[in-house]
Amino acid sequence: MSETFPDAAPSQPATVTVLDHPLVQHKLTRLRQRDTSTAGFRRLTRELSLLMAYEATRDLKLEPVEIETPLEPTTGMLLSGKKLCFVSVLRAGNGILDGMLDLVPAARVGHIGLYRDPATLEPVEYYMKLPDDLSERLCIVVDPMLATGHSAVAAVSKLKQQGARQITFVCMLCVPEGLATFQAAHPDVRIVTAAVDRGLDDHGYIRPGLGDAGDRLFGTK
């Protein structure tokens, strides 16, 4: 199950979907714990992202196909046309990407490299590699945290510049400040998350949060 909050804008009604499934909330709580090891954090992120992928791919189109079961002919449903592109916001997005590729291994993959300037908290691009046919696919942008929102806004803006028309943003955690920034820039983009936390501290970190997702995924400080 999920809880959906319509955006207040009268046009292009984007939504924020907060997943309240017991397994999602259980794994998120384990991720938050300080004593979760690097290996455990990596495993839990992969498992959580697989669960979140079910909601993120809800809008994929299907088409009927005639098949033969071992007993008789029947009509089934398969994904229609060109389907998915997962876009990882480096580096921490790769933790979510792995779990989603477990579910949809044939998806195309793009990468956008951004880091947050510690003084301005603004995103700085250092890498971008995307498939050519973004306009024909659902693009699912993955990044563990939607904090200030600036990196997410920049990543989605890059996708739109490259022709993407259907975009969903997936994160494990977000805060009201980041949601406001993101939706002001991209009111047409749906957000799927596991929790909306209290807010940002003076350094732009999510509270209560789960620490730096990239450092916890890769064992760096």
Short mmCIF file of C-alpha atoms in Angstrom, two decimals:
data_model
loop_
_atom_site.label_atom_id
_atom_site.label_comp_id
_atom_site.label_asym_id
_atom_site.label_seq_id
_atom_site.Cartn_x
_atom_site.Cartn_y
_atom_site.Cartn_z
CA MET A 1 0.00 0.00 0.00
CA SER A 2 1.03 3.61 -0.39
CA GLU A 3 -0.11 7.05 0.64
CA THR A 4 -0.42 9.61 -2.15
CA PHE A 5 -0.42 13.38 -1.74
CA PRO A 6 -1.58 15.37 -4.81
CA ASP A 7 0.44 18.44 -5.64
CA ALA A 8 -1.42 21.67 -5.02
CA ALA A 9 -0.66 23.11 -8.46
CA PRO A 10 -3.81 23.15 -10.61
CA SER A 11 -1.94 22.12 -13.78
CA GLN A 12 0.26 19.02 -14.23
CA PRO A 13 -0.82 17.38 -10.95
CA ALA A 14 2.34 15.66 -9.70
CA THR A 15 2.12 13.45 -6.65
CA VAL A 16 4.30 12.31 -3.80
CA THR A 17 3.75 8.65 -3.01
CA VAL A 18 4.98 7.53 0.43
CA LEU A 19 5.19 3.75 0.64
CA ASP A 20 3.73 2.45 3.87
CA HIS A 21 4.15 -1.28 3.20
CA PRO A 22 5.39 -3.07 6.36
CA LEU A 23 8.45 -4.52 4.60
CA VAL A 24 9.41 -1.10 3.26
CA GLN A 25 9.18 0.49 6.69
CA HIS A 26 11.01 -2.43 8.36
CA LYS A 27 13.95 -2.24 5.97
CA LEU A 28 14.08 1.55 6.18
CA THR A 29 14.30 1.37 9.98
CA ARG A 30 17.16 -1.09 9.72
CA LEU A 31 18.91 1.26 7.28
CA ARG A 32 18.58 4.16 9.73
CA GLN A 33 20.30 2.30 12.58
CA ARG A 34 23.82 3.51 13.33
CA ASP A 35 25.18 0.00 13.94
CA THR A 36 24.07 -1.43 10.56
CA SER A 37 27.26 -2.58 8.81
CA THR A 38 28.35 -1.51 5.34
CA ALA A 39 27.43 -4.94 3.99
CA GLY A 40 24.08 -4.83 5.75
CA PHE A 41 23.34 -1.30 4.54
CA ARG A 42 24.16 -2.30 0.97
CA ARG A 43 21.95 -5.39 1.16
CA LEU A 44 19.02 -3.52 2.74
CA THR A 45 19.24 -0.73 0.16
CA ARG A 46 19.09 -3.30 -2.63
CA GLU A 47 16.08 -5.03 -1.05
CA LEU A 48 14.27 -1.75 -0.36
CA SER A 49 14.85 -0.47 -3.89
CA LEU A 50 13.39 -3.65 -5.36
CA LEU A 51 10.22 -3.11 -3.32
CA MET A 52 10.06 0.55 -4.36
CA ALA A 53 10.44 -0.43 -8.01
CA TYR A 54 6.99 -2.04 -7.96
CA GLU A 55 5.37 1.32 -7.24
CA ALA A 56 7.69 3.30 -9.53
CA THR A 57 6.81 1.08 -12.51
CA ARG A 58 3.05 1.15 -11.89
CA ASP A 59 2.42 3.27 -15.01
CA LEU A 60 4.12 0.97 -17.53
CA LYS A 61 1.86 0.15 -20.46
CA LEU A 62 0.78 -3.40 -21.27
CA GLU A 63 -0.44 -5.09 -24.44
CA PRO A 64 -2.32 -8.37 -24.86
CA VAL A 65 -0.49 -11.36 -26.36
CA GLU A 66 -1.67 -14.83 -27.29
CA ILE A 67 0.33 -17.59 -25.58
CA GLU A 68 0.20 -21.33 -24.99
CA THR A 69 0.22 -22.62 -21.43
CA PRO A 70 0.99 -26.32 -20.85
CA LEU A 71 -2.79 -26.89 -20.88
CA GLU A 72 -4.40 -24.50 -23.39
CA PRO A 73 -4.12 -21.21 -25.30
CA THR A 74 -4.82 -18.01 -23.38
CA THR A 75 -4.34 -14.25 -23.56
CA GLY A 76 -1.66 -12.73 -21.36
CA MET A 77 -0.21 -9.25 -20.91
CA LEU A 78 3.33 -8.13 -21.70
CA LEU A 79 5.03 -4.75 -21.44
CA SER A 80 4.38 -2.66 -24.53
CA GLY A 81 6.99 -0.93 -26.67
CA LYS A 82 10.20 0.59 -25.37
CA LYS A 83 9.91 0.51 -21.65
CA LEU A 84 12.34 1.73 -19.03
CA CYS A 85 15.45 3.72 -18.40
CA PHE A 86 16.86 3.85 -14.90
CA VAL A 87 18.99 6.95 -14.31
CA SER A 88 21.33 6.83 -11.33
CA VAL A 89 22.49 10.06 -9.72
CA LEU A 90 26.08 9.17 -8.85
CA ARG A 91 27.36 7.86 -6.70
CA ALA A 92 24.79 6.88 -4.11
CA GLY A 93 22.07 6.27 -6.70
CA ASN A 94 23.87 3.08 -7.72
CA GLY A 95 22.75 1.46 -4.47
CA ILE A 96 19.12 1.80 -5.56
CA LEU A 97 19.92 1.01 -9.19
CA ASP A 98 21.20 -2.49 -8.36
CA GLY A 99 17.94 -3.57 -6.74
CA MET A 100 15.80 -2.19 -9.53
CA LEU A 101 17.88 -3.98 -12.16
CA ASP A 102 17.26 -7.22 -10.27
CA LEU A 103 13.57 -6.69 -11.06
CA VAL A 104 13.96 -5.31 -14.61
CA PRO A 105 17.34 -6.55 -15.91
CA ALA A 106 16.62 -5.49 -19.51
CA ALA A 107 16.15 -1.80 -18.66
CA ARG A 108 18.46 0.78 -20.18
CA VAL A 109 20.67 2.64 -17.70
CA GLY A 110 21.91 6.22 -17.61
CA HIS A 111 24.22 7.97 -15.14
CA ILE A 112 24.42 11.60 -14.05
CA GLY A 113 27.35 12.57 -11.85
CA LEU A 114 26.60 15.41 -9.42
CA TYR A 115 28.18 16.45 -6.15
CA ARG A 116 26.95 19.03 -3.70
CA ASP A 117 29.24 22.01 -3.14
CA PRO A 118 29.74 22.06 0.65
CA ALA A 119 29.68 25.86 0.80
CA THR A 120 26.73 26.67 -1.46
CA LEU A 121 24.89 23.32 -1.29
CA GLU A 122 24.40 23.69 -5.07
CA PRO A 123 24.95 20.73 -7.45
CA VAL A 124 28.05 20.54 -9.63
CA GLU A 125 27.93 18.21 -12.66
CA TYR A 126 31.00 16.10 -13.44
CA TYR A 127 29.62 13.27 -15.62
CA MET A 128 26.60 12.41 -17.80
CA LYS A 129 25.92 9.40 -20.03
CA LEU A 130 22.37 8.67 -21.15
CA PRO A 131 20.65 6.46 -23.76
CA ASP A 132 19.56 8.15 -26.98
CA ASP A 133 15.85 7.25 -26.95
CA LEU A 134 14.70 8.78 -23.66
CA SER A 135 11.52 10.21 -25.18
CA GLU A 136 10.19 6.68 -25.74
CA ARG A 137 10.81 5.37 -22.23
CA LEU A 138 9.68 5.87 -18.67
CA CYS A 139 12.76 7.37 -17.01
CA ILE A 140 13.11 6.50 -13.34
CA VAL A 141 15.67 8.71 -11.60
CA VAL A 142 17.14 7.12 -8.47
CA ASP A 143 18.93 8.89 -5.62
CA PRO A 144 18.68 7.82 -1.96
CA MET A 145 18.00 11.30 -0.54
CA LEU A 146 15.96 14.32 -1.59
CA ALA A 147 17.46 16.87 0.81
CA THR A 148 17.80 20.44 -0.49
CA GLY A 149 16.39 19.22 -3.80
CA HIS A 150 18.98 21.02 -5.91
CA SER A 151 20.73 17.89 -7.25
CA ALA A 152 17.43 16.21 -8.07
CA VAL A 153 16.21 19.33 -9.89
CA ALA A 154 19.45 19.49 -11.89
CA ALA A 155 19.33 15.78 -12.80
CA VAL A 156 15.73 15.93 -14.01
CA SER A 157 16.44 19.14 -15.94
CA LYS A 158 19.26 17.34 -17.78
CA LEU A 159 16.91 14.50 -18.67
CA LYS A 160 14.29 16.87 -20.05
CA GLN A 161 16.95 18.63 -22.11
CA GLN A 162 17.80 15.24 -23.62
CA GLY A 163 14.18 14.60 -24.57
CA ALA A 164 12.71 12.68 -21.63
CA ARG A 165 8.95 13.20 -21.35
CA GLN A 166 7.84 10.70 -18.70
CA ILE A 167 9.90 10.85 -15.50
CA THR A 168 9.54 9.45 -11.98
CA PHE A 169 11.92 10.31 -9.15
CA VAL A 170 12.61 7.61 -6.53
CA CYS A 171 14.32 8.24 -3.19
CA MET A 172 14.42 6.48 0.17
CA LEU A 173 14.07 9.68 2.19
CA CYS A 174 12.97 13.25 1.57
CA VAL A 175 12.08 16.38 3.55
CA PRO A 176 9.48 19.12 3.03
CA GLU A 177 12.15 21.63 1.92
CA GLY A 178 13.41 19.32 -0.82
CA LEU A 179 9.91 18.45 -1.95
CA ALA A 180 9.01 22.13 -2.26
CA THR A 181 12.12 22.91 -4.29
CA PHE A 182 11.68 19.92 -6.55
CA GLN A 183 7.98 20.40 -7.21
CA ALA A 184 8.43 24.10 -7.91
CA ALA A 185 10.90 23.20 -10.67
CA HIS A 186 9.27 19.99 -11.94
CA PRO A 187 5.57 19.88 -11.01
CA ASP A 188 4.97 17.19 -13.66
CA VAL A 189 7.34 14.63 -12.13
CA ARG A 190 6.03 11.99 -9.74
CA ILE A 191 8.02 11.28 -6.56
CA VAL A 192 8.12 7.87 -4.87
CA THR A 193 9.70 7.70 -1.40
CA ALA A 194 9.73 5.57 1.73
CA ALA A 195 9.49 8.47 4.21
CA VAL A 196 9.18 12.23 4.58
CA ASP A 197 11.49 13.22 7.44
CA ARG A 198 11.34 16.24 9.75
CA GLY A 199 13.67 18.61 7.91
CA LEU A 200 17.23 19.75 7.19
CA ASP A 201 19.90 20.78 9.67
CA ASP A 202 22.31 23.72 9.21
CA HIS A 203 24.58 21.57 7.02
CA GLY A 204 21.80 20.46 4.68
CA TYR A 205 21.53 16.94 6.11
CA ILE A 206 18.20 15.18 6.56
CA ARG A 207 17.07 14.76 10.18
CA PRO A 208 16.55 12.18 11.63
CA GLY A 209 17.77 10.70 8.34
CA LEU A 210 20.21 7.82 8.04
CA GLY A 211 23.54 9.59 7.61
CA ASP A 212 25.39 9.95 4.31
CA ALA A 213 23.96 7.20 2.08
CA GLY A 214 27.00 7.15 -0.22
CA ASP A 215 29.46 6.78 2.64
CA ARG A 216 27.38 4.06 4.24
CA LEU A 217 27.00 2.19 0.95
CA PHE A 218 30.66 2.27 0.03
CA GLY A 219 32.36 2.35 3.43
CA THR A 220 33.89 5.80 2.99
CA LYS A 221 33.97 8.76 5.38
#
